[in-house]
XYZ file of N, CA and C in Angstrom:
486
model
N 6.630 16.516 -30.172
C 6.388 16.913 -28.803
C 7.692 17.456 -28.222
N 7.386 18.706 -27.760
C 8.682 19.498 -26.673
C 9.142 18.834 -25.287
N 10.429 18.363 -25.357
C 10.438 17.877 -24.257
C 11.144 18.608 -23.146
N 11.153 18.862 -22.046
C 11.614 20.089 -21.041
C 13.579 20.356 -21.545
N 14.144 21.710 -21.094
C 15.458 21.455 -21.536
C 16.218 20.857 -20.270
N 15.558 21.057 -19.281
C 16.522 20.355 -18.110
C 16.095 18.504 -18.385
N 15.539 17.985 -18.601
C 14.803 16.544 -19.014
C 16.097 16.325 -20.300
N 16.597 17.038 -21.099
C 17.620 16.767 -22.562
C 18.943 17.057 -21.547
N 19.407 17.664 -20.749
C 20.361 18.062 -20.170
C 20.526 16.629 -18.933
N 19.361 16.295 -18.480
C 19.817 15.519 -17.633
C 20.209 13.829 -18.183
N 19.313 13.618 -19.231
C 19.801 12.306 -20.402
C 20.939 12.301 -20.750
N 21.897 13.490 -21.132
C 23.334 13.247 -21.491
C 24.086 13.363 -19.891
N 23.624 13.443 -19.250
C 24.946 13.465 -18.037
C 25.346 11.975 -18.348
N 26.607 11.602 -17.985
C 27.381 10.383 -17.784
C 26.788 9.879 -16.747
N 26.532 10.366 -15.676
C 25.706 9.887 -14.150
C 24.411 10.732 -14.187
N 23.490 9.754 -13.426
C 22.319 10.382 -13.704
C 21.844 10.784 -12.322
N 20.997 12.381 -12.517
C 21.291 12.875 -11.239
C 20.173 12.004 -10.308
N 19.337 10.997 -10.657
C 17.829 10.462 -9.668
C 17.594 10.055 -8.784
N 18.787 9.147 -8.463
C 19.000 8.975 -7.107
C 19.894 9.399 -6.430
N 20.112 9.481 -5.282
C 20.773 9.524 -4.279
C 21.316 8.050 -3.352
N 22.563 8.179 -3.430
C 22.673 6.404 -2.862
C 24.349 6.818 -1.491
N 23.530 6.217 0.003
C 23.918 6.370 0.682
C 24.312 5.151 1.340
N 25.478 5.105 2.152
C 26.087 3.896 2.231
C 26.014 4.008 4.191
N 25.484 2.517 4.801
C 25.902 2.479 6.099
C 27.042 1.678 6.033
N 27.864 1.608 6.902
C 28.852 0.585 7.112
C 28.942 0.428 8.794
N 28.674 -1.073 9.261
C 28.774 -1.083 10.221
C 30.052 -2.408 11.140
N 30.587 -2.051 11.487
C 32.020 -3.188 12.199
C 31.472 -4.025 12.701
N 31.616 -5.287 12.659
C 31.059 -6.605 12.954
C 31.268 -6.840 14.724
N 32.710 -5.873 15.277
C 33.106 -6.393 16.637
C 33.234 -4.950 17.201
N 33.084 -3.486 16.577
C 33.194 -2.524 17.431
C 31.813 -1.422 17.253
N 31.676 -1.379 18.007
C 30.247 0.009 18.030
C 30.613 1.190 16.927
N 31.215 0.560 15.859
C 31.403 2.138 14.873
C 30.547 1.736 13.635
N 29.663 2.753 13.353
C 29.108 2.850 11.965
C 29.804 4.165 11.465
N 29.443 3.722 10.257
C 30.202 4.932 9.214
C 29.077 4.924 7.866
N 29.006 6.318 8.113
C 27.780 6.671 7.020
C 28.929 7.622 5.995
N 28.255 6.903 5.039
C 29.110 7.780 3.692
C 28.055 7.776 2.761
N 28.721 8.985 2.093
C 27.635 9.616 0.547
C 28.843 9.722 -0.450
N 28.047 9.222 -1.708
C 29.436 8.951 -2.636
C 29.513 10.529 -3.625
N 28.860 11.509 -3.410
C 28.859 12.647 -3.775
C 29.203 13.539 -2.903
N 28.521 14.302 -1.893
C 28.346 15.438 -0.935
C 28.206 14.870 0.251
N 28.439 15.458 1.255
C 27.888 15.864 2.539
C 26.726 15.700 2.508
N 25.903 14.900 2.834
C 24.151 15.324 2.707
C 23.808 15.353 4.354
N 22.320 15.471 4.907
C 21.586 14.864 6.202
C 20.147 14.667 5.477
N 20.064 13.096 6.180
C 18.952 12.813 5.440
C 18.160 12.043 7.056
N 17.243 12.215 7.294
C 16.257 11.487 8.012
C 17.330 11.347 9.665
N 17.694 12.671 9.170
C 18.282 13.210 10.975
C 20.227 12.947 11.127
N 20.110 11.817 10.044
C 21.783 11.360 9.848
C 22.474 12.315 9.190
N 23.740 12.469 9.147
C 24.558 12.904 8.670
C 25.595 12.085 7.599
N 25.400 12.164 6.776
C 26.570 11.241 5.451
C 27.701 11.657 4.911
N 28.727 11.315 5.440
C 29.434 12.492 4.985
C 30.092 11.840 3.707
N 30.668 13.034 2.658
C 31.473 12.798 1.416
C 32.341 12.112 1.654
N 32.746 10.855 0.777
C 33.371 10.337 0.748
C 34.081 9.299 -0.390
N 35.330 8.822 -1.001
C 35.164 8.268 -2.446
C 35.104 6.965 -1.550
N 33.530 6.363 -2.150
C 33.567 4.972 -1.863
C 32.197 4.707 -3.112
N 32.427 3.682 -3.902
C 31.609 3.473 -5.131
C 31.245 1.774 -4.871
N 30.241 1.028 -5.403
C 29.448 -0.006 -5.193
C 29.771 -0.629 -6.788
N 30.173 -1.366 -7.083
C 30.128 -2.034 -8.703
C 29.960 -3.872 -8.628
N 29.722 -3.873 -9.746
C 29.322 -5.379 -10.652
C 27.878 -5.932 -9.724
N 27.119 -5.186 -9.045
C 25.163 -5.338 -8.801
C 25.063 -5.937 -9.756
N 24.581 -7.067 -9.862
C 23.676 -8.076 -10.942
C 22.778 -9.347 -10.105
N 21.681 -8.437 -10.531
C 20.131 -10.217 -10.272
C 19.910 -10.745 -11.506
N 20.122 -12.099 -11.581
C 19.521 -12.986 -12.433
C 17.962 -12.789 -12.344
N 17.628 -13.752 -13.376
C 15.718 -14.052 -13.638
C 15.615 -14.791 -12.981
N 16.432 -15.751 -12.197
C 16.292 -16.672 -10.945
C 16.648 -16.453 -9.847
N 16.592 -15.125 -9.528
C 17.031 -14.435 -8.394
C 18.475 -14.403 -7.937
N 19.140 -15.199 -8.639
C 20.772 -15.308 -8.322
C 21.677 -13.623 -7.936
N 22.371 -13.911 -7.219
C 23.156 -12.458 -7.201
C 24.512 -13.066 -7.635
N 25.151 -11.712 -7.974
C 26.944 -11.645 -8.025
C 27.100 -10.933 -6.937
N 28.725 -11.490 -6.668
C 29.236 -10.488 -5.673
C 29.482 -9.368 -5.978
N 28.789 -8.015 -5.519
C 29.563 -6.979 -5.986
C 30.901 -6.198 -5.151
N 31.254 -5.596 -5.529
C 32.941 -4.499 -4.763
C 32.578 -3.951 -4.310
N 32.778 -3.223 -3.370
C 32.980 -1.742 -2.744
C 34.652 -1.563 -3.094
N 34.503 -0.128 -3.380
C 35.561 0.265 -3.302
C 36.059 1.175 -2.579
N 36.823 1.931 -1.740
C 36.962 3.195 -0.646
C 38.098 3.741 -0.818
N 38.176 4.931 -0.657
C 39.150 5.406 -0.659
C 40.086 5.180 0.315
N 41.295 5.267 0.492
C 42.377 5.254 1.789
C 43.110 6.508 2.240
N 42.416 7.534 2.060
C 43.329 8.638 1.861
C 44.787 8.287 3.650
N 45.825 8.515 3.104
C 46.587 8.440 4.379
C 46.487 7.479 5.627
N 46.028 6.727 5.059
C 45.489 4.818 5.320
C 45.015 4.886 6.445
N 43.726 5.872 6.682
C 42.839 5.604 7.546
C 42.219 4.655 7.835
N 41.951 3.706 6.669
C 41.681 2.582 7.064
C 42.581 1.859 7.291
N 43.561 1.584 7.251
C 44.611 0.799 7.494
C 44.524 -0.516 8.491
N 44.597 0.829 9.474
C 44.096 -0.293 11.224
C 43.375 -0.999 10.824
N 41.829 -0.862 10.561
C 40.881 -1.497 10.178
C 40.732 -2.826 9.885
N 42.087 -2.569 9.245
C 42.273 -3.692 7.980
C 43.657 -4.714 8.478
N 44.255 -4.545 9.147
C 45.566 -4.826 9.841
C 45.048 -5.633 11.189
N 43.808 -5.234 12.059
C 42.985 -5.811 13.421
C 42.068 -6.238 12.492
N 41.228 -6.532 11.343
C 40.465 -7.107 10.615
C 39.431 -7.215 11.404
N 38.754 -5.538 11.217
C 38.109 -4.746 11.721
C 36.896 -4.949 10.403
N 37.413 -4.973 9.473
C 36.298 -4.943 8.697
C 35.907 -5.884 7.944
N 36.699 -7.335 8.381
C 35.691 -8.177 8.027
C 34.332 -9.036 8.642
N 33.817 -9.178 7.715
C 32.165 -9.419 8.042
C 31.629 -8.134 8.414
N 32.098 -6.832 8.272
C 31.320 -5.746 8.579
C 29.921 -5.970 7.643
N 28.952 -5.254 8.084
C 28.004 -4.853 7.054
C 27.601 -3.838 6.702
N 26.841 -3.628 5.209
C 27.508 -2.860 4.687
C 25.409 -2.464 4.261
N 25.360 -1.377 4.523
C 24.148 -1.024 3.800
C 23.358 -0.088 2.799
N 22.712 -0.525 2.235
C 22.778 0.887 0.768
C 21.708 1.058 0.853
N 21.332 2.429 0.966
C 20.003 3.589 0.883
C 20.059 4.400 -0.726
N 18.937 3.698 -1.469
C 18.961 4.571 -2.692
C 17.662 5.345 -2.506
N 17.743 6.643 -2.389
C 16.793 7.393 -2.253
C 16.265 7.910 -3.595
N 15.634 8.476 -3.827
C 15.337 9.329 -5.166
C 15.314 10.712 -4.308
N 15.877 11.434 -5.538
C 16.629 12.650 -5.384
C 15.287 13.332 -4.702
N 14.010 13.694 -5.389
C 12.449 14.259 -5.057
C 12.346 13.661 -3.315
N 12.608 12.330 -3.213
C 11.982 12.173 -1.558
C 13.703 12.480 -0.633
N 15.025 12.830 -1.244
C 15.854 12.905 -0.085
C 15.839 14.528 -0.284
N 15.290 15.132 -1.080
C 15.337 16.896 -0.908
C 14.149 16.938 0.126
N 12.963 16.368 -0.055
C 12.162 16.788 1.150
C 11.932 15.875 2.502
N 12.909 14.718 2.724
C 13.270 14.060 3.786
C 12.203 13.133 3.890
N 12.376 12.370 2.660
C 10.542 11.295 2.963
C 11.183 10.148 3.408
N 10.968 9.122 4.066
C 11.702 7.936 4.158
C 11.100 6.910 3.896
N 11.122 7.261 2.510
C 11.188 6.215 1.272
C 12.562 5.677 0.556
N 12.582 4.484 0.142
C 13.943 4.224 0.137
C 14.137 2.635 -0.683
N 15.387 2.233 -1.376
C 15.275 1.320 -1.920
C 16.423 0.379 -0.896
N 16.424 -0.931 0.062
C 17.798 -1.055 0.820
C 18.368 -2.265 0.512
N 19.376 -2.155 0.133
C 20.381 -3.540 -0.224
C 21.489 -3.692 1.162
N 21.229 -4.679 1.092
C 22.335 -5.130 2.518
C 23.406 -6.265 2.368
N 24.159 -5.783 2.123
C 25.882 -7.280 2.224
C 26.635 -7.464 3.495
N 27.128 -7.922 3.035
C 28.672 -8.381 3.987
C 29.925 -8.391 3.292
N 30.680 -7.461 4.197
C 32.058 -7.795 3.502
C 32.890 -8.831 4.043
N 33.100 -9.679 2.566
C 33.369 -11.241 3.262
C 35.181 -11.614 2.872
N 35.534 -10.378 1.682
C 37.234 -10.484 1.618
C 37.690 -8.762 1.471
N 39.033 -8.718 1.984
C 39.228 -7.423 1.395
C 39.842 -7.878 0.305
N 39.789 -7.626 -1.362
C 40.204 -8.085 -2.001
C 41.438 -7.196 -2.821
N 42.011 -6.623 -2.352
C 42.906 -5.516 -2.909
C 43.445 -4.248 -1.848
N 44.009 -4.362 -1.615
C 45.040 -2.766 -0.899
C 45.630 -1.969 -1.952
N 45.674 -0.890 -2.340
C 46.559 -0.194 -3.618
C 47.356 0.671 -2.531
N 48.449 0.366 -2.018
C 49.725 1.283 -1.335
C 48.759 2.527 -0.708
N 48.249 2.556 0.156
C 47.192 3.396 1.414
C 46.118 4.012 0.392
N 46.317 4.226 -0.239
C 45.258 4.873 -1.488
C 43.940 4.349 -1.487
N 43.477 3.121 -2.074
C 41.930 2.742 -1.937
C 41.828 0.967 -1.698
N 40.907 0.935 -1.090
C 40.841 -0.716 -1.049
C 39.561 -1.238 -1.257
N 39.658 -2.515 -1.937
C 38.411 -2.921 -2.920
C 38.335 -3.993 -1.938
N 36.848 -4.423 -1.607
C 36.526 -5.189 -0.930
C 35.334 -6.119 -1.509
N 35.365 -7.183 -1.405
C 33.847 -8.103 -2.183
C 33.179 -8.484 -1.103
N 31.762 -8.358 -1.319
C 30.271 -8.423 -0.782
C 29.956 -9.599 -1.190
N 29.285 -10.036 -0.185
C 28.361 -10.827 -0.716
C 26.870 -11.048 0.570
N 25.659 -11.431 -0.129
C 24.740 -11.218 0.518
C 24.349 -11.826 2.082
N 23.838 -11.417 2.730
C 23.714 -12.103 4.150
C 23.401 -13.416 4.368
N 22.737 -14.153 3.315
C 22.320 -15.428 3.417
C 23.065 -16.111 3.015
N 24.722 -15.475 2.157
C 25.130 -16.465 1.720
C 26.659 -16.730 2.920
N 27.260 -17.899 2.515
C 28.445 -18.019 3.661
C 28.086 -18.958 4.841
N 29.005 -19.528 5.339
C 28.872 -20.518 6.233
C 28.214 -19.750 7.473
N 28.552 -18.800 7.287
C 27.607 -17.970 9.213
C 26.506 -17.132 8.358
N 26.090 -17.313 7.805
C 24.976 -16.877 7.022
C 23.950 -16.429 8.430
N 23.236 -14.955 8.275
C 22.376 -14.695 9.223
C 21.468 -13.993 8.657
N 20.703 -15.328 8.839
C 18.755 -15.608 8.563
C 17.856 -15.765 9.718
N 17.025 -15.055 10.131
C 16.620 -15.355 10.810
C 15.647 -16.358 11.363
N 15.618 -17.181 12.567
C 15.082 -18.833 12.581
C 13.546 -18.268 12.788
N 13.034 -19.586 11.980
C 11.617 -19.940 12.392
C 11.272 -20.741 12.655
N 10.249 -21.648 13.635
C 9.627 -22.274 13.801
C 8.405 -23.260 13.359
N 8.284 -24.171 12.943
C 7.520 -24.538 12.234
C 6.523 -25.014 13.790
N 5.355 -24.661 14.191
C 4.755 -25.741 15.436
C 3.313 -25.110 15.054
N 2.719 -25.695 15.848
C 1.608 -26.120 16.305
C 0.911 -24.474 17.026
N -0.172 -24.147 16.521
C -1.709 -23.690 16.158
C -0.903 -23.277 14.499
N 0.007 -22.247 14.073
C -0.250 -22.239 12.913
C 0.136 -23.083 11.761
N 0.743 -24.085 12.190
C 1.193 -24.874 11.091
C 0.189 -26.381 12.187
N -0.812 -26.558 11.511
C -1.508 -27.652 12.216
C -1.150 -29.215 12.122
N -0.419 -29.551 10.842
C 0.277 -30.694 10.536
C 1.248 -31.405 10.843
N 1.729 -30.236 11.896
C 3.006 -30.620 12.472
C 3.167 -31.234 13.697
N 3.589 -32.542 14.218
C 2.739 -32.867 15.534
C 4.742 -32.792 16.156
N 4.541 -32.459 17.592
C 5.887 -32.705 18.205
C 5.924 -33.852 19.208
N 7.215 -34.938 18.880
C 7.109 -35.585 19.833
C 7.764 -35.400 20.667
């Protein structure tokens, strides 16, 4: 069986072109989000993402749902982040990932796969250049934010309050 030549061309890329994976980042204490795309410039679903070197590594779910922490990593060009990081601006920021598939972000569907962390250390400065930071998920950490529920009375009928 013939298989297409762009389908053999796209199996050997080192990166594979299928998704699209877009990053929110939002400051825990100031009204700034920062949308980044770890390839291009894109606009997707009215936003704007702009290029930027910032990469996501060590993602791992266990069969028991366990996570690892994974990195972000960012660039520093001319230690824009610096401040950031000096007023510790970016810790507990959160941090959010849009993996689109390439088919629904060319025709703007908002469909989407979303992972959400917290950055809970900066774990590395390299002299203004890039800084690696570790995630970890919202539920985990002493300020962990889950949202509360209630256990009472009509839908939980067993529950009597005194």
């Amino acid at each position: 069986m013939n298989k297409p030549q762009e389908h053999m061309t796209e199996s050997q890329k080192l990166t594979a072109d299928a998704f699209v994976n877009l990053y929110h980042i939002q400051l825990r204490t100031e009204p700034v989000i920062l949308r980044l795309s770890d390839s291009v410039t894109r606009t997707w679903q009215g936003q704007v993402w702009e290029m930027f070197g910032v990469q996501l590594s060590g993602e791992k779910r266990s069969a028991d749902d366990e996570e690892s922490r994974p990195t972000l990593q960012l660039i520093n060009p001319e230690g824009v982040f610096s401040t950031l990081i000096r007023r510790r601006l970016l810790d507990r920021a959160t941090v959010i990932r849009y993996r689109v598939l390439r088919a629904h972000y060319e025709g703007d569907v908002n469909i989407f796969q979303r992972r959400m962390w917290y950055i809970s250390r900066i774990a590395n400065v390299t002299a203004g250049q890039s800084i690696q930071t570790e995630l970890r998920v919202m539920t985990e950490g002493p300020n962990s934010r889950i949202p509360a529920r209630q256990f009472m009375p009509p839908e939980f009928p067993t529950v009597r309050l005194s």
